[in-house]
Short mmCIF file of C-alpha atoms in Angstrom, two decimals:
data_model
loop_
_atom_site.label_atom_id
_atom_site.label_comp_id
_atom_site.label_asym_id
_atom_site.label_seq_id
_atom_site.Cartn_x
_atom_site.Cartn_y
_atom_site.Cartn_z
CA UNK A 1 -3.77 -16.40 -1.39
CA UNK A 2 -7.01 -13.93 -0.93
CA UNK A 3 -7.88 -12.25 -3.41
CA UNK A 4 -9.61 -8.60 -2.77
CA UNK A 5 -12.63 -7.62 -5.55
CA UNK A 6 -13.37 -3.90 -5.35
CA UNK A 7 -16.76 -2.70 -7.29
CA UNK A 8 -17.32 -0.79 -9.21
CA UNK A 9 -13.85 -0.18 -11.47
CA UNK A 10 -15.21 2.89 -12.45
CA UNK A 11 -18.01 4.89 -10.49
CA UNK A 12 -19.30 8.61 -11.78
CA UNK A 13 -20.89 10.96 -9.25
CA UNK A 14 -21.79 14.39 -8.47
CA UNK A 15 -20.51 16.71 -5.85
CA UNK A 16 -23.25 16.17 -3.21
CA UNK A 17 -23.55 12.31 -3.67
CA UNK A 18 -23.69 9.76 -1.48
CA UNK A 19 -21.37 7.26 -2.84
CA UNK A 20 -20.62 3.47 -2.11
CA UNK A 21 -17.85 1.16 -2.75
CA UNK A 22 -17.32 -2.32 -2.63
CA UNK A 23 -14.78 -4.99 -1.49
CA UNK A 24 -14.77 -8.39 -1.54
CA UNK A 25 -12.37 -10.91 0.11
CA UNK A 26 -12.16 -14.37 -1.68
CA UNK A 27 -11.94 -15.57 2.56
CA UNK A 28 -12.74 -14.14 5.13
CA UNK A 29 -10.30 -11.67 6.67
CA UNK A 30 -11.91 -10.66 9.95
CA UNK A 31 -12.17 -6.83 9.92
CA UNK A 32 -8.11 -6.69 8.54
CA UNK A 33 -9.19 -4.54 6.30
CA UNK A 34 -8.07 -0.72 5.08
CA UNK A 35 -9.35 1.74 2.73
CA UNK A 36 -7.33 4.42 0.79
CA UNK A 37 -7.43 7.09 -1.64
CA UNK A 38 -5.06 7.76 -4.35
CA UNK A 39 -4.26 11.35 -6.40
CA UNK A 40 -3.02 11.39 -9.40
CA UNK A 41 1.10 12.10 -9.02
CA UNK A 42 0.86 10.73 -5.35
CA UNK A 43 1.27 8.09 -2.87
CA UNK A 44 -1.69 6.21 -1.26
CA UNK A 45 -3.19 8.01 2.02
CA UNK A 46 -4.96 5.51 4.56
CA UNK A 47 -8.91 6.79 5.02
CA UNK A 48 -9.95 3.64 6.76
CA UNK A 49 -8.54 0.77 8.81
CA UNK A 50 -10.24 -2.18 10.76
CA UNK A 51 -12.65 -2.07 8.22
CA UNK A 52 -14.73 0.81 10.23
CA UNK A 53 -11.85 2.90 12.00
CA UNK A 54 -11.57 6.80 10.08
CA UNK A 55 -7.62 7.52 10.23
CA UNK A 56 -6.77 10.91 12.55
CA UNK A 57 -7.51 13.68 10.13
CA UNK A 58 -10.08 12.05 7.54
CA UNK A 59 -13.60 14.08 7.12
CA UNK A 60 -15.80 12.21 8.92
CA UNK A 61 -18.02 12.02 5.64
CA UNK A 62 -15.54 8.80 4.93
CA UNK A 63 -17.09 5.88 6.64
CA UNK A 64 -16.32 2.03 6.74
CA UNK A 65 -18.10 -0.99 7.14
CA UNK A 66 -18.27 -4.45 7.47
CA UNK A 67 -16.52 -7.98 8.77
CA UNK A 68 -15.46 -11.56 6.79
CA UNK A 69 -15.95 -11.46 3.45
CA UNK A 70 -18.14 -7.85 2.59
CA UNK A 71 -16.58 -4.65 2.78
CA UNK A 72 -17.78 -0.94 1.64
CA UNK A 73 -17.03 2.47 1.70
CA UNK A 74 -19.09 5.19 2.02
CA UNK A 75 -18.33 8.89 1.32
CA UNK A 76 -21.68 10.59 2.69
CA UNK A 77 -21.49 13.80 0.39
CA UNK A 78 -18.61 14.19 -2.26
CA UNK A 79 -16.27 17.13 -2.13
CA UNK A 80 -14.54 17.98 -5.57
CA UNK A 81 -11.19 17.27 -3.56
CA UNK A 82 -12.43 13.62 -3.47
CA UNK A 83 -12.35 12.42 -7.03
CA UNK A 84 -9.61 10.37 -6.83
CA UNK A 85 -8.98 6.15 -6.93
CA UNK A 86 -9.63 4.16 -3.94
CA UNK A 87 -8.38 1.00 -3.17
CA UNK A 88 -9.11 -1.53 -0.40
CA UNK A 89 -6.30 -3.51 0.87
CA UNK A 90 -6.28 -6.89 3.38
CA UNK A 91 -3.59 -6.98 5.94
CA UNK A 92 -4.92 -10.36 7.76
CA UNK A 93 -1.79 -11.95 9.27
CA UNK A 94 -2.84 -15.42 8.58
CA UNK A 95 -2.37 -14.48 5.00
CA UNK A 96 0.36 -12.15 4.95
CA UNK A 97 0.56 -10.82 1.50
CA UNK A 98 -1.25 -7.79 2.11
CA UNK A 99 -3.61 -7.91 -1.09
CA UNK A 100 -5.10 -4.69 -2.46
CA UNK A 101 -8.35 -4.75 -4.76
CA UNK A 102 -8.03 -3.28 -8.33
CA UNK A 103 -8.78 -0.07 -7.43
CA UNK A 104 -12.39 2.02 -8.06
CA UNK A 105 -11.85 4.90 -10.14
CA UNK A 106 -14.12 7.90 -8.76
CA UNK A 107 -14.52 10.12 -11.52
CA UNK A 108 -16.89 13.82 -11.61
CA UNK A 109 -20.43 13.38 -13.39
CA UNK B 1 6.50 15.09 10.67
CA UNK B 2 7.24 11.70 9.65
CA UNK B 3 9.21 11.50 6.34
CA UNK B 4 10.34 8.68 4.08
CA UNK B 5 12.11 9.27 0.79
CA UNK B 6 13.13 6.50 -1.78
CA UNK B 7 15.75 6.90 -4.01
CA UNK B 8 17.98 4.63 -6.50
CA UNK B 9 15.43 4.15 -9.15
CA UNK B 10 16.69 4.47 -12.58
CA UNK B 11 16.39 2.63 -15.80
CA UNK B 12 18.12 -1.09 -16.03
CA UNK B 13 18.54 -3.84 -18.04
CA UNK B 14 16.58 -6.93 -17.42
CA UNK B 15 18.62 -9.43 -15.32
CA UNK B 16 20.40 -6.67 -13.64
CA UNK B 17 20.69 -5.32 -10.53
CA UNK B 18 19.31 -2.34 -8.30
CA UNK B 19 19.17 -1.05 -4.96
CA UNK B 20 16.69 1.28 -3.65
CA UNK B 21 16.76 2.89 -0.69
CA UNK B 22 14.26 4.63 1.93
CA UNK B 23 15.60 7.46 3.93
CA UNK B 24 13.23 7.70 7.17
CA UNK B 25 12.67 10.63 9.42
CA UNK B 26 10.71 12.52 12.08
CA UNK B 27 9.97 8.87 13.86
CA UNK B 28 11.70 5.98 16.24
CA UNK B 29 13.01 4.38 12.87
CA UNK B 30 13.92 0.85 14.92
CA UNK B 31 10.61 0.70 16.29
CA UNK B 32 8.76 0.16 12.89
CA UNK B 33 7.88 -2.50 10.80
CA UNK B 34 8.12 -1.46 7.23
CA UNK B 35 7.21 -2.26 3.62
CA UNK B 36 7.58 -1.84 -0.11
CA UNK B 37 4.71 -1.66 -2.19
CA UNK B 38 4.67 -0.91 -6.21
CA UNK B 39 3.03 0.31 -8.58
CA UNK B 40 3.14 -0.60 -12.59
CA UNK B 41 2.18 2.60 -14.81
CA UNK B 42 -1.60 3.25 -15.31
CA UNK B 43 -2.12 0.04 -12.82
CA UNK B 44 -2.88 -0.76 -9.48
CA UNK B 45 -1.08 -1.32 -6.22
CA UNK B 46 1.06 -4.35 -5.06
CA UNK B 47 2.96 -5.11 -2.10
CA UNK B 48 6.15 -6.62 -2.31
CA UNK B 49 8.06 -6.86 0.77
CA UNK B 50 7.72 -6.14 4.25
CA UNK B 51 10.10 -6.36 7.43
CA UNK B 52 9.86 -6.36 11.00
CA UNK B 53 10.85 -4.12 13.49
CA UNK B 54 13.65 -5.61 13.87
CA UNK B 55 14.75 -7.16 11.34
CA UNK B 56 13.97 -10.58 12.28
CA UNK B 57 10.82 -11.40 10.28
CA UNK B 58 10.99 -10.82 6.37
CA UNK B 59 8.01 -11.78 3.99
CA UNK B 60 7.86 -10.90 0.11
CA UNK B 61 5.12 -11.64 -2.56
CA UNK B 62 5.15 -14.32 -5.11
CA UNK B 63 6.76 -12.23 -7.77
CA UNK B 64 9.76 -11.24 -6.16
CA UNK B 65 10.59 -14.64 -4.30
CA UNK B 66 14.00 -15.28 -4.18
CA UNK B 67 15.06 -11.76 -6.43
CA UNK B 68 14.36 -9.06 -4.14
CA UNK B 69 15.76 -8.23 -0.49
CA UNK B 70 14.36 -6.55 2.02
CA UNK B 71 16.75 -4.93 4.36
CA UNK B 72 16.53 -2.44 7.60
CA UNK B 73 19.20 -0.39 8.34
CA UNK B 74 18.21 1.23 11.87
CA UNK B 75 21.61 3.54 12.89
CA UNK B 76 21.28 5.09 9.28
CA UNK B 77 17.49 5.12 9.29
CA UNK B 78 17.09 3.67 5.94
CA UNK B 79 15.01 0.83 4.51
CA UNK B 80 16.70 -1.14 1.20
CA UNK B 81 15.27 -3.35 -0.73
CA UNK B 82 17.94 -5.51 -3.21
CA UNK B 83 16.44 -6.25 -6.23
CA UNK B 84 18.31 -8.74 -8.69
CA UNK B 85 17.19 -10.86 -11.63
CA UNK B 86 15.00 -7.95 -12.79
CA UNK B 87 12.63 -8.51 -15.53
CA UNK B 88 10.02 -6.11 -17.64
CA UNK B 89 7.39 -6.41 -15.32
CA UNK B 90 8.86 -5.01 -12.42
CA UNK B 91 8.94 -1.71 -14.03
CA UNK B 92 6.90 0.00 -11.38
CA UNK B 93 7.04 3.12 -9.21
CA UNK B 94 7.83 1.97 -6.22
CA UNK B 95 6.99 3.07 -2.48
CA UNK B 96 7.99 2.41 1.14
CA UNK B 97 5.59 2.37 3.83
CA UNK B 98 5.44 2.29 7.47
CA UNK B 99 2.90 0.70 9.70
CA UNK B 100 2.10 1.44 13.11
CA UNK B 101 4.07 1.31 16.27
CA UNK B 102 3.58 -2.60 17.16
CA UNK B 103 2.14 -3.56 14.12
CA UNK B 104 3.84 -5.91 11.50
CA UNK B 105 0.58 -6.18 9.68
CA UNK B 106 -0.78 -2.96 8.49
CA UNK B 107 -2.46 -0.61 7.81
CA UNK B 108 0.06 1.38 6.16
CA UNK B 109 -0.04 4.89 7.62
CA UNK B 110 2.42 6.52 6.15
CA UNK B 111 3.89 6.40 2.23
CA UNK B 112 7.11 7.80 0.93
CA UNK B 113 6.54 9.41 -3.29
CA UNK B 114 8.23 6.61 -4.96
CA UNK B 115 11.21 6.48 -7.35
CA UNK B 116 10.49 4.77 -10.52
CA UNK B 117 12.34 1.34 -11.86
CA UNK B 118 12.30 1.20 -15.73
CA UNK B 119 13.24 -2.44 -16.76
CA UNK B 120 14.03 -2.36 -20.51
CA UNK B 121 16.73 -3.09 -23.14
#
């Protein structure tokens, strides 16, 4: 099965930062890739998918990158509604088990 | 607006049985691949089952193989998913998700709030 490596677990930031996170498939899965951000108390919401598409209604300060094996996330300049945990997830259908990373925990500096 | 909401989550014994259920809305239920994806307290996310559009194509992760069913009731709208044989670690929140018109895959766009299986004695 792939397995999906997110860095960091943990990242502290300031409003106003440029922030990046990381995801790593054990194989590579194309661009079958999706990012998404979870609130405390609630269910996922998709930011990214196709490693680089923004979802209808994301700020476009959420951006997406990368193919294969190397995956990141950029949010260009944190809003205080973006603290939050974000998790990449594969959905490759050669490997259908839909794998999400651990999660990065985006926590206020 | 597109709407799921689970329900049938409750605390059970380990080795029973329990049925949750996904009450869709506000889209072409029959037309949608769907999943169910969990998630333990204080941890992260893991999918567990998904289904096609039609019923036809059912998948489920490791951990649930051969305990859990994934069902699709179209008339009624509702995704099920049978789960027997529990155990402790399936104690999770868990959520239904839908996936594009056409896709089986992903991503999932939209996410019901959960309802919450306690496994314990």
């Amino acid at each position: 099965d792939i397995q999906m490596t997110q860095s960091p677990s943990t990242l502290s930031a300031s409003v106003g930062d440029r922030v990046t996170i990381t995801c790593r498939a054990s194989q590579s899965i194309s661009n079958w890739l999706a990012w998404y951000q979870q609130k405390p108390g609630k269910a996922p919401k998709v930011l990214i998918y196709k490693a680089s598409n923004l979802e209808s209604g994301v700020p476009s300060r959420f951006s997406g990158s990368g193919s294969g094996t190397e995956f990141t996330l950029t949010i260009s300049s944190l809003q205080p509604d973006d603290f939050a945990t974000y998790y990449c997830q594969q959905y490759n259908n050669y490997s259908p088990m839909y794998t999400f990373g651990q999660g990065t925990k985006l926590e206020i500096k | 607006q597109v709407q799921l909401v689970e329900s049938g989550g409750g605390v059970i014994q380990p080795g029973r049985s329990l049925r949750l259920s996904c009450a869709a809305s506000g889209f072409t239920f029959s037309s949608y691949a769907m999943h169910w994806v969990r998630q333990a307290p204080g941890k992260g996310l893991e999918w567990v089952a998904v289904i096609s559009y039609d019923g036809n194509y059912r998948n489920y992760a490791d951990s649930v193989k051969g305990r859990f069913i994934i069902s699709k009731d179209s008339p009624k709208n509702t995704l099920n998913l049978q789960m027997n044989s529990l155990r402790d670690d399936d104690t999770a929140l868990y959520y239904c998700a839908r996936v594009p018109r056409g896709a089986l895959h992903g991503p999932f766009d939209h996410w019901g709030q959960g309802t919450l299986v306690t496994v314990s004695s």
